[in-house]
Short mmCIF file of C-alpha atoms and ligand atoms in Angstrom, two decimals:
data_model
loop_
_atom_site.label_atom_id
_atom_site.label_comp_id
_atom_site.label_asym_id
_atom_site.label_seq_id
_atom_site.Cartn_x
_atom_site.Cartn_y
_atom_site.Cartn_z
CA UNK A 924 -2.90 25.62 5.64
CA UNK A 925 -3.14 22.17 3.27
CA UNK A 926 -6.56 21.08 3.00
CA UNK A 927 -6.02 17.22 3.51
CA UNK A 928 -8.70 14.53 1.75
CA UNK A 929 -7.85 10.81 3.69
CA UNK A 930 -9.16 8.30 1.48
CA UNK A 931 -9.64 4.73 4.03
CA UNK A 932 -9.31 7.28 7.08
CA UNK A 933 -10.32 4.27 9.47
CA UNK A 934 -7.65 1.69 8.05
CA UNK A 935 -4.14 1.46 9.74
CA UNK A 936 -2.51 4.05 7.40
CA UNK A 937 -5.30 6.35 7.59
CA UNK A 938 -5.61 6.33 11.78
CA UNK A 939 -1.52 7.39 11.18
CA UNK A 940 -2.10 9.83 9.30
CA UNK A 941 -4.63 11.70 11.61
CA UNK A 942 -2.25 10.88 14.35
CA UNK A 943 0.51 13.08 12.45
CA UNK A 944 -2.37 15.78 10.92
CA UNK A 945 -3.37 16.30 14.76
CA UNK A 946 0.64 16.99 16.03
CA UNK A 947 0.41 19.93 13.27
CA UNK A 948 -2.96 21.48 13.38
CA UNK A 949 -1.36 25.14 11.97
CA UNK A 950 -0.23 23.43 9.22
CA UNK A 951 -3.37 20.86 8.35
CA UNK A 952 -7.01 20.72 7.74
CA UNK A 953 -8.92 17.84 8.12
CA UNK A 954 -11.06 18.48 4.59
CA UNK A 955 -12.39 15.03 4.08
CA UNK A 956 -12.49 11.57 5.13
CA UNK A 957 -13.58 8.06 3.50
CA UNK A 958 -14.35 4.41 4.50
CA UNK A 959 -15.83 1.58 3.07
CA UNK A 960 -18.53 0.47 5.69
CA UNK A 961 -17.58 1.24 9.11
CA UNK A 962 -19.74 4.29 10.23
CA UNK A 963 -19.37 3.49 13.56
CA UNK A 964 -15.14 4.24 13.66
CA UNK A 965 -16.41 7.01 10.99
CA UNK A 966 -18.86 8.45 13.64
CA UNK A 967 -16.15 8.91 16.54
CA UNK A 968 -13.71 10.36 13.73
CA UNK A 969 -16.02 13.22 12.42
CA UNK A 970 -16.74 14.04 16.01
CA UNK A 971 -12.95 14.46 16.54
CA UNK A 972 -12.29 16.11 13.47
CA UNK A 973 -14.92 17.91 12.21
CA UNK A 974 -14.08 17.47 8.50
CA UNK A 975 -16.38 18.88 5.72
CA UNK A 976 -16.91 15.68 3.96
CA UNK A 977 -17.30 12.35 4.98
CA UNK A 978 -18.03 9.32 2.13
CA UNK A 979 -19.00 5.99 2.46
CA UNK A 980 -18.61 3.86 -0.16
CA UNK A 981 -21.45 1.72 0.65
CA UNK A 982 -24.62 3.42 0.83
CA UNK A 983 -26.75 1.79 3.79
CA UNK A 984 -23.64 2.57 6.08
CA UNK A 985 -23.52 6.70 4.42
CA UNK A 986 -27.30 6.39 5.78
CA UNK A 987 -26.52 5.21 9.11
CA UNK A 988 -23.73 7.52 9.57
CA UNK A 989 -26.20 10.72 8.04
CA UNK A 990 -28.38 10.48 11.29
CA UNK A 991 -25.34 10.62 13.75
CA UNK A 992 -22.59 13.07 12.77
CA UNK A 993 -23.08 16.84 13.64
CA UNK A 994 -24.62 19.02 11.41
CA UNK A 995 -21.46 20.48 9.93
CA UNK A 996 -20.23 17.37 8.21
CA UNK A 997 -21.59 16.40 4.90
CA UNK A 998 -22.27 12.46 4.70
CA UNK A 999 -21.92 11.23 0.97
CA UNK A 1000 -22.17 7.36 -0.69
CA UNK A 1001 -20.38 5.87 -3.59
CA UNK A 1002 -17.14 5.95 -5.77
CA UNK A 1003 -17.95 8.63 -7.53
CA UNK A 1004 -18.03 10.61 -4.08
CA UNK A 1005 -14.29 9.35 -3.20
CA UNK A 1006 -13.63 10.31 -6.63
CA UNK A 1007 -15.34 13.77 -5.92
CA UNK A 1008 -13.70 14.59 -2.57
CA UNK A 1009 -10.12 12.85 -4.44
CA UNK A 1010 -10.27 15.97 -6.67
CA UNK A 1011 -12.20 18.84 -4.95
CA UNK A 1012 -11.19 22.41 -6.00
CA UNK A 1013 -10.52 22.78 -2.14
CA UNK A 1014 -8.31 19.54 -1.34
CA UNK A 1015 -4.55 20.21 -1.60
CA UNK A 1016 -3.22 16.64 -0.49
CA UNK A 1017 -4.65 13.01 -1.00
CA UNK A 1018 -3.90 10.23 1.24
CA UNK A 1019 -4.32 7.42 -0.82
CA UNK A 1020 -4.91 4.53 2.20
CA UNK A 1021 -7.53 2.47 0.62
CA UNK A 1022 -6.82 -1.53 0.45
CA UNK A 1023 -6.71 -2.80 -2.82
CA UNK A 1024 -7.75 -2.49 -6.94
CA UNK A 1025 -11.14 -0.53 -4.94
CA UNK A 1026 -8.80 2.19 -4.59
CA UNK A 1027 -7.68 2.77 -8.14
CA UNK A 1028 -10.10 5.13 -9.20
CA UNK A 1029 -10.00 7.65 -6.81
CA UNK A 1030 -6.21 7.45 -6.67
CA UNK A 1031 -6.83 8.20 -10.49
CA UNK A 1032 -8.95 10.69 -9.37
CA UNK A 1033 -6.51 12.35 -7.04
CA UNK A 1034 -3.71 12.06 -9.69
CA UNK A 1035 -5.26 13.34 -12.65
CA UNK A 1036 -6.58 16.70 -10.78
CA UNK A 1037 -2.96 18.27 -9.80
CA UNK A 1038 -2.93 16.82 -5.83
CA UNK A 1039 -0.23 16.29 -3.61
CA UNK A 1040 -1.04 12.62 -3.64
CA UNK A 1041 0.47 10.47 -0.79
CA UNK A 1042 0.85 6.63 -2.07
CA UNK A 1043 0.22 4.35 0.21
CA UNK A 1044 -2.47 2.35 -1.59
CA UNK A 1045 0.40 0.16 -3.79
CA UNK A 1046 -2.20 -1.73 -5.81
CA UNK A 1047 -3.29 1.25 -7.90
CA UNK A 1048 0.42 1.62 -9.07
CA UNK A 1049 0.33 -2.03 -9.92
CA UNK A 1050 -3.32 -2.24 -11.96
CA UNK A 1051 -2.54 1.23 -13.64
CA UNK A 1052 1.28 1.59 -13.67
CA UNK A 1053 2.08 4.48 -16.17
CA UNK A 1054 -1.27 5.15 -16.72
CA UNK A 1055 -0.96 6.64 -13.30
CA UNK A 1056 2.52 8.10 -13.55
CA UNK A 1057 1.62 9.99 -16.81
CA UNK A 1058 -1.84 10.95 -15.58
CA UNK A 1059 0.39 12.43 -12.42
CA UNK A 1060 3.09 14.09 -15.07
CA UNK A 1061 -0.08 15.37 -17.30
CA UNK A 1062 -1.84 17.23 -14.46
CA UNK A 1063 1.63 18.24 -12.35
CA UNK A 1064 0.59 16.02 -9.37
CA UNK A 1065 3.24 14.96 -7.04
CA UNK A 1066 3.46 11.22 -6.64
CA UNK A 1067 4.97 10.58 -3.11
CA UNK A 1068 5.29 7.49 -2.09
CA UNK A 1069 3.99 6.22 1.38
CA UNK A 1070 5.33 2.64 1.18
CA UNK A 1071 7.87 2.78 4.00
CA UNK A 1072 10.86 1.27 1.31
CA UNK A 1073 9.56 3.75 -1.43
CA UNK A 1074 9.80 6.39 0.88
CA UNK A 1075 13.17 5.38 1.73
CA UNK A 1076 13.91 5.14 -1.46
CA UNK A 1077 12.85 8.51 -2.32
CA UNK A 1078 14.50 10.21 0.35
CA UNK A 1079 17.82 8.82 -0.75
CA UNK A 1080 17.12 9.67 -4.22
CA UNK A 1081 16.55 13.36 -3.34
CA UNK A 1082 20.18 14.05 -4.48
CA UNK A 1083 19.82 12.53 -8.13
CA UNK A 1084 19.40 9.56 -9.65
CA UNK A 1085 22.66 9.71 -11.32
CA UNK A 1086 25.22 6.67 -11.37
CA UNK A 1087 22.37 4.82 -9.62
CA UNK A 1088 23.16 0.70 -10.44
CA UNK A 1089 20.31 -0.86 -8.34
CA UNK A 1090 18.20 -0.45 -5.53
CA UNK A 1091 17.16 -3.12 -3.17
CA UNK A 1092 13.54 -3.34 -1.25
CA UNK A 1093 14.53 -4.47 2.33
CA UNK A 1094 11.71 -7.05 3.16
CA UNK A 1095 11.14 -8.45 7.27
CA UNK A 1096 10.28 -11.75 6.22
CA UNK A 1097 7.09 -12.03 7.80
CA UNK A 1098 5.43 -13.91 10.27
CA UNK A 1099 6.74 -17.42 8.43
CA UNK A 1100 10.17 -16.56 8.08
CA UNK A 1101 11.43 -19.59 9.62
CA UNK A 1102 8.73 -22.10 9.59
CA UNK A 1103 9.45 -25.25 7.22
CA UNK A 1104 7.12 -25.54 4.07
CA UNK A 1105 6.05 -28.69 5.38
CA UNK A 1106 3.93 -26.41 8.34
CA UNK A 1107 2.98 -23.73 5.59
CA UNK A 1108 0.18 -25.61 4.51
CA UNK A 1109 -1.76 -26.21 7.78
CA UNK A 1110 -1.04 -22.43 9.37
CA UNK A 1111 -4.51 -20.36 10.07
CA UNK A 1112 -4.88 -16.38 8.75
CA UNK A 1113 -4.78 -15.42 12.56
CA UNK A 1114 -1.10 -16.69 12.50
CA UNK A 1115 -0.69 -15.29 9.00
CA UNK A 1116 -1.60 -11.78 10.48
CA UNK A 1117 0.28 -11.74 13.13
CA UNK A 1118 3.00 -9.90 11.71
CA UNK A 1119 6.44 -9.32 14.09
CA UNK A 1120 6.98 -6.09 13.15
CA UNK A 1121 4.50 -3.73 11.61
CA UNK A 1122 0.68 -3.49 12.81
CA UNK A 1123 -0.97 -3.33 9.42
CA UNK A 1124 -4.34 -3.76 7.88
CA UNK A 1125 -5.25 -8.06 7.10
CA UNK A 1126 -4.72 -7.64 3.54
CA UNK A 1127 -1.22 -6.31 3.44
CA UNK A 1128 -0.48 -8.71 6.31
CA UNK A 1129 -1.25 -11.56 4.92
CA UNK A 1130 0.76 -9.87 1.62
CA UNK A 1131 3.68 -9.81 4.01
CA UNK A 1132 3.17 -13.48 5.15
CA UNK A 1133 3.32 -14.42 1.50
CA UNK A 1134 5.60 -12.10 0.42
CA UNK A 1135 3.68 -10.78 -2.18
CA UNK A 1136 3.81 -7.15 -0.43
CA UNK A 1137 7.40 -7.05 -1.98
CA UNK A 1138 6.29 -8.54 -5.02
CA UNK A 1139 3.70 -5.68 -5.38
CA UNK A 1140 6.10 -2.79 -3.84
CA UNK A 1141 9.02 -4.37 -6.78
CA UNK A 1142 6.18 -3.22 -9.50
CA UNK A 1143 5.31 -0.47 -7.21
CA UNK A 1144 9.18 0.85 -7.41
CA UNK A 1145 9.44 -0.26 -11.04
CA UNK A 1146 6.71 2.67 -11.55
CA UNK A 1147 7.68 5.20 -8.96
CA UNK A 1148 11.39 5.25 -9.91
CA UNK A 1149 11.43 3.98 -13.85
CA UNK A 1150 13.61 1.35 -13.05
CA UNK A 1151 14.22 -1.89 -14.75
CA UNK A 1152 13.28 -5.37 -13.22
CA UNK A 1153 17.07 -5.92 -12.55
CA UNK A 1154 17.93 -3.19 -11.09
CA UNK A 1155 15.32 -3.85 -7.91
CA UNK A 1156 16.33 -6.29 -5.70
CA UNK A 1157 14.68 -7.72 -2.36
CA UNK A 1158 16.46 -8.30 1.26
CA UNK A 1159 15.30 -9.86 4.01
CA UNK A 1160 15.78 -7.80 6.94
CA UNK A 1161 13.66 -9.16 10.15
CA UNK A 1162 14.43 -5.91 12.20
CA UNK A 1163 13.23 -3.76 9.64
CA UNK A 1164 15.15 -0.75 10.75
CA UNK A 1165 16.89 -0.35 7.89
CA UNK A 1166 13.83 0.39 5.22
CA UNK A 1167 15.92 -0.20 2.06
CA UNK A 1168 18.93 0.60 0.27
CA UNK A 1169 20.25 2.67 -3.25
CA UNK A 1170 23.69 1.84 -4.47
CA UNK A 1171 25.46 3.88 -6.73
CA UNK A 1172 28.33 2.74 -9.12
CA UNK A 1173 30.78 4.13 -7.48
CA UNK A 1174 30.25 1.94 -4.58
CA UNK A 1175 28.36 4.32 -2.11
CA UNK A 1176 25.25 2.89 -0.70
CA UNK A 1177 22.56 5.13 0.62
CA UNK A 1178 19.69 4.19 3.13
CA UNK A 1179 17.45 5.39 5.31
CA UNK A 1180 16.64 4.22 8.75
CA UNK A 1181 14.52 4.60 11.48
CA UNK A 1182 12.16 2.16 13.72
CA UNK A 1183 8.92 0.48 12.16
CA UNK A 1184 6.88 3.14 12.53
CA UNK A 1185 4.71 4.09 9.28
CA UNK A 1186 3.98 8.14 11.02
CA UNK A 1187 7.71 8.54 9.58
CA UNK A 1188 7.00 7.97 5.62
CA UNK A 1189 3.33 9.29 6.12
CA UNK A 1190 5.06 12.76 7.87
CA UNK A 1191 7.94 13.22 4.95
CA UNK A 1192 4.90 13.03 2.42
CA UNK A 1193 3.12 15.63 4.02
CA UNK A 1194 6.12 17.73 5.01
CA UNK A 1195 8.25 16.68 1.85
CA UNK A 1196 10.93 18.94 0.91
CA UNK A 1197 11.03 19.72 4.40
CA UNK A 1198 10.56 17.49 7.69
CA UNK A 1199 8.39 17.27 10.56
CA UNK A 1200 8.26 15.88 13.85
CA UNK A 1201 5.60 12.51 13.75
CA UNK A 1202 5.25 11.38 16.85
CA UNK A 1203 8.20 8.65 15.94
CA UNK A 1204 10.83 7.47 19.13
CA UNK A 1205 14.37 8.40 18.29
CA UNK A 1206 16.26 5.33 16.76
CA UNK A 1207 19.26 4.32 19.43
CA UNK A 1208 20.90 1.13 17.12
CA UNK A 1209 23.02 0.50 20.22
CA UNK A 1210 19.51 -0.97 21.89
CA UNK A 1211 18.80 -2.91 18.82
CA UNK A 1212 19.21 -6.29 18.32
CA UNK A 1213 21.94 -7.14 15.57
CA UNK A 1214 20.66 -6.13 12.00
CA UNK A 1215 20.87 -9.21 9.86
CA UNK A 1216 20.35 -9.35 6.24
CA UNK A 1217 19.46 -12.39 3.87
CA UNK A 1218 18.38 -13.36 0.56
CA UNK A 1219 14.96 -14.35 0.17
CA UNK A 1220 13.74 -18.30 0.07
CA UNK A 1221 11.95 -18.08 -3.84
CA UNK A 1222 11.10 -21.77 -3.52
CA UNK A 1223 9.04 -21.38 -0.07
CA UNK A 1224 7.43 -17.94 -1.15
CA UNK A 1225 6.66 -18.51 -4.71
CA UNK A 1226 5.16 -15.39 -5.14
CA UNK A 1227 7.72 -12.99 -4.94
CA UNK A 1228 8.81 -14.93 -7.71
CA UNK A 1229 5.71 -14.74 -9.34
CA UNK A 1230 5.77 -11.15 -8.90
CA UNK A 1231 8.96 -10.58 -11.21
CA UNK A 1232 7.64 -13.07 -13.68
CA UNK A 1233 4.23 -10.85 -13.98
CA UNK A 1234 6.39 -7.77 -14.47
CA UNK A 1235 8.54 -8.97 -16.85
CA UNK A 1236 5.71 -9.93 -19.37
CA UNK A 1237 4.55 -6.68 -18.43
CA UNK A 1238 1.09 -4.96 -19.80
CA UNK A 1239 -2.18 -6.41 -18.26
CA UNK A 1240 0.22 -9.46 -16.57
CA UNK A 1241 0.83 -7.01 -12.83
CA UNK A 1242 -2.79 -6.33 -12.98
CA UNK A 1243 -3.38 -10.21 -13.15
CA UNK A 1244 -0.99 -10.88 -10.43
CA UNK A 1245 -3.17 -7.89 -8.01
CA UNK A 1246 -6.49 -9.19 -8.78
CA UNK A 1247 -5.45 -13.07 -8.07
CA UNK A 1248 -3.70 -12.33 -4.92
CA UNK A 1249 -6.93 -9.93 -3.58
CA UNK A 1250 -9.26 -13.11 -4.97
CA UNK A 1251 -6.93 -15.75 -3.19
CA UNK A 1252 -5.69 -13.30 0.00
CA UNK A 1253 -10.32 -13.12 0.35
CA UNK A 1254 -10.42 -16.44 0.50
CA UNK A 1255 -7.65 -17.64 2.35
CA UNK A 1256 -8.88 -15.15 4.98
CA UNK A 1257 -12.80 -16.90 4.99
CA UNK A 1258 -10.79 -20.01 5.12
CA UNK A 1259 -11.35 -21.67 2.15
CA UNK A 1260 -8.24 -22.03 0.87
CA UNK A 1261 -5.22 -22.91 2.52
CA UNK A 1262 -2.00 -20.80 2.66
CA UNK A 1263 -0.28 -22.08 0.08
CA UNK A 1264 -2.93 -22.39 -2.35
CA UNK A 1265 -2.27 -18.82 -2.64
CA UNK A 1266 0.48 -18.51 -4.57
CA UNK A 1267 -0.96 -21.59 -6.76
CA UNK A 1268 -3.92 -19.82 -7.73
CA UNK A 1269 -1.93 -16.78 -8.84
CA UNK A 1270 0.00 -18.97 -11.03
CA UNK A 1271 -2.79 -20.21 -12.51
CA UNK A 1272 -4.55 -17.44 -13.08
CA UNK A 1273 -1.57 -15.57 -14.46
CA UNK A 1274 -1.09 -18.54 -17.03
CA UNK A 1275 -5.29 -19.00 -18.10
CA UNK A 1276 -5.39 -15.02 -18.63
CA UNK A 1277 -4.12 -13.57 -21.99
CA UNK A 1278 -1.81 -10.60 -21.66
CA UNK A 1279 -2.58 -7.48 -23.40
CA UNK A 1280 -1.70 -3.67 -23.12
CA UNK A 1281 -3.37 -1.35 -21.00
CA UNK A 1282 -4.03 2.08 -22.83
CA UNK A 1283 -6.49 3.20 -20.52
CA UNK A 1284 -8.38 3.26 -17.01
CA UNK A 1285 -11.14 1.40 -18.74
CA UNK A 1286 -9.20 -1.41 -20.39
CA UNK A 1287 -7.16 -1.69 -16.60
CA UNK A 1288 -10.93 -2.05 -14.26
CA UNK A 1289 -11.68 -4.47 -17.47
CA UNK A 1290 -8.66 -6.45 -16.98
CA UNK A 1291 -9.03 -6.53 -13.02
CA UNK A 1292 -12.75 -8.18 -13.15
CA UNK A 1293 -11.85 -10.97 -16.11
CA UNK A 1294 -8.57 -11.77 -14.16
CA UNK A 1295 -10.74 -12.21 -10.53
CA UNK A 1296 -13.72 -14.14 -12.27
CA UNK A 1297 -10.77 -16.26 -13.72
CA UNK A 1298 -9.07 -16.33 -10.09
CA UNK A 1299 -12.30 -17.32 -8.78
CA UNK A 1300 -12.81 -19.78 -11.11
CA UNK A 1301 -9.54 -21.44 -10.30
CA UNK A 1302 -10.26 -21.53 -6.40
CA UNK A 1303 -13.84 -23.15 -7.03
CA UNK A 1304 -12.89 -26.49 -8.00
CA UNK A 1305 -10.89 -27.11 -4.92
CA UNK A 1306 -14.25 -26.08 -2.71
CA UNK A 1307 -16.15 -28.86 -4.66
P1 LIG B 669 -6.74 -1.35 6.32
O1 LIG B 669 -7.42 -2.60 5.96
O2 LIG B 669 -6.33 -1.14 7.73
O3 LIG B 669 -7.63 -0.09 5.88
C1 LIG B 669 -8.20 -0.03 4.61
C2 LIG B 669 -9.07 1.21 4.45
O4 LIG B 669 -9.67 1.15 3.15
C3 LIG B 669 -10.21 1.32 5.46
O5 LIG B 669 -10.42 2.66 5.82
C4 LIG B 669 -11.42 0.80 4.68
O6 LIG B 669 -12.64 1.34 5.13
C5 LIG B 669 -11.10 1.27 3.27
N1 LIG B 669 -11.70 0.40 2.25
C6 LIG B 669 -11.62 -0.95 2.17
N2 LIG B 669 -12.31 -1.41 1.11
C7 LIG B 669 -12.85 -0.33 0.50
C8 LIG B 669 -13.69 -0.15 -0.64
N3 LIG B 669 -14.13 -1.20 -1.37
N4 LIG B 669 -14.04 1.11 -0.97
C9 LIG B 669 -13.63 2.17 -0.25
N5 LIG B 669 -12.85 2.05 0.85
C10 LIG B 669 -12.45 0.83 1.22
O7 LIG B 669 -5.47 -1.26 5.34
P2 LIG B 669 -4.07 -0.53 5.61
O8 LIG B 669 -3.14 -1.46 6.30
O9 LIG B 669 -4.28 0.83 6.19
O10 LIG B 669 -3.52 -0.40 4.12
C11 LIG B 669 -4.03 0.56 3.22
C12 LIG B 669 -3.13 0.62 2.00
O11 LIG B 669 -1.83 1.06 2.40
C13 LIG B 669 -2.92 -0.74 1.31
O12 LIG B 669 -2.82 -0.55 -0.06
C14 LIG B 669 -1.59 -1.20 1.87
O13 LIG B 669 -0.90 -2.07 0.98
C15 LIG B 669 -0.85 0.11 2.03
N6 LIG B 669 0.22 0.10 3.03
C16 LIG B 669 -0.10 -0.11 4.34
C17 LIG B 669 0.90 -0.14 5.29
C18 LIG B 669 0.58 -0.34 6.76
O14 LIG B 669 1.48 -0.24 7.59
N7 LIG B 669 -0.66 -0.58 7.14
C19 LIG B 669 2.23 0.04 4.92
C20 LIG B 669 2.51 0.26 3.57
C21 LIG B 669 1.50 0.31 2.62
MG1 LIG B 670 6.22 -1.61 2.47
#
């Protein structure tokens, strides 16, 4: 029995995850749960699964939640909780499912401490890159990725990465896929959410919209598989069936497959070597529409683009990228920035902020709140 701690339990990758823990209950244990200020989804989810711990990381919504959850479930407040129940003698796995840099430490947590930690939260790989992977090889953690193209990735990487010449992150495009730049400027965040193909949290879909999520999940594979800049390639792929691809010089190409459905990735990382069943429909390709594959517009999503640039300067630059996009993503979301203005205040940011290397967790959260203050910076004038 693997004591499980699900860190953003009540986000879209953390209401999969109990979906796939509940279809095994002799193999998993609900240990611990976490949310940022929701007590009210948190409420109905101790009630169903009775785990030991439950944190909050804001404090007036641990007190709420105190008076209303039954006696056996311990309510606690704060980072340092997430970081506590991230790296409890008694947890075995971590699903990492919080959105954004706010997950970093307690991904940090998880890694340093020797867990089975399941990546879904992307941005921690991006603000602490080897930091992470080192702090993973230090304690003997096991890194597994959640990403649904990581996990692909991983799966077809199982046999060796031997003669490997390049993988490439397949990508659906997003909601915006075919609209003309002219009508980028004016579209709304409910459009911008409204993703075709995967039901995800508002960050990450807006991410997709821009196509930042691949720039971040580039860095994030960069990381996971110590792979150069040119060796990681993006496709669009609107059906996103196929989740990504691994060719090998002697002209084999390895993917994996399987419908939109994140309960697949988040079941191999629990199940990993082995398999599972997750609650996932059978694919049947000859119901499918036809699987097309292009190359990506740069010039319409410039931060893709971006993305590479920030990775190829390397050091603090990724963490600079994260922390604009979360600043700009926040804003474009309260509507005070348009679409576009996205990817501009990136760029600016990335260009005001010096580079430097990151040598540890400090100098990374240090690098995170310069780059935002400078992100926010940026978007002010245009609200004058
Ligand atoms: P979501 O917005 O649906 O859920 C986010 C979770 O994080 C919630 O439980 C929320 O309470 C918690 N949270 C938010 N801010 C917090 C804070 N400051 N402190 C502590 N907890 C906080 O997001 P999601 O779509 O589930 O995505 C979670 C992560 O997984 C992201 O990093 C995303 O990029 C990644 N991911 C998601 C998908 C997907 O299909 N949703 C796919 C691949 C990767
Ligand atoms: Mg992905």
């Amino acid at each position: 029995m693997k004591n499980i701690a699900i860190l953003g339990a009540t986000g879209s990758i953390g209401i999969n995850t109990l979906d796939v823990l509940s279809r095994h209950p002799d193999k998993y244990n609900v240990f611990a749960l976490s949310a940022n200020n929701n007590w009210e989804k948190m409420q109905k989810l101790c009630v169903k699964y009775m785990p030991e711990f439950a944190v909050m990381a804001n404090a007036d919504a641990a007190e709420s939640l105190r008076k209303v959850v039954p006696d056996e479930v311990t309510v606690l407040q704060g980072e340092g909780s997430l970081n506590d129940i991230a790296s409890h003698q008694r947890t075995d796995f971590v699903m990492a499912a919080i959105v954004g840099g706010a997950g970093l430490s307690s991904t940090f947590a998880a890694a340093s401490s020797g867990k089975r930690v399941m990546l879904a939260n992307k941005e921690s790989l991006v603000l602490g890159g080897n930091l992470l992977i080192n702090a993973a090889k230090i304690s003997g953690a096991e890194l597994i990725p959640v990403d649904s193209e990581h996990s692909a990735i991983f799966q077809c990487l199982q046999g060796g990465k031997e003669g490997l010449n390049k993988i490439q992150l397949t990508a659906s495009g997003g909601p915006f896929l075919k609209t003309p730049s002219a009508e980028l400027y004016n579209v709304t965040p409910k459009q911008a959410c409204n993703h075709p193909k995967w039901k995800m949290g508002r960050k990450i879909s807006v991410d997709s919209a821009t196509l930042m999520n691949k720039g971040l999940e580039v860095i994030e594979a960069h990381f996971l598989f110590q792979l150069l800049p040119s060796k990681i390639e993006v496709v669009i792929h609107p059906q996103s069936i196929v989740h990504s691809f691994v060719y090998f010089e002697d002209g084999s190409v390895l993917s994996q497959l399987g419908l939109p459905d994140m309960r697949s990735a988040i079941s191999y990382a629990l199940s990993f070597p082995s398999r599972q069943t997750s609650g996932v429909e059978d694919l049947d390709l000859t119901k499918q529409a036809p699987l097309e594959f292009l190359s990506p517009d740069m010039d319409r999503f410039k931060c893709l683009g971006l993305a590479y640039e920030a990775l190829e300067k390397g050091g603090s630059a990724p963490g600079t990228l994260n922390a604009a996009n979360e600043i700009a993503v926040e804003a474009f979301l309260n509507k005070k920035i348009g679409f576009l203005d996205i990817g501009t205040t990136i760029e600016k940011t990335l260009a005001i902020t010096p580079t430097s290397s990151l040598d540890t967790l400090v100098s990374v959260v240090e690098n995170d709140l310069l780059s935002r203050q400078i992100a926010q910076s940026v978007i002010e004038p245009s609200l004058l």
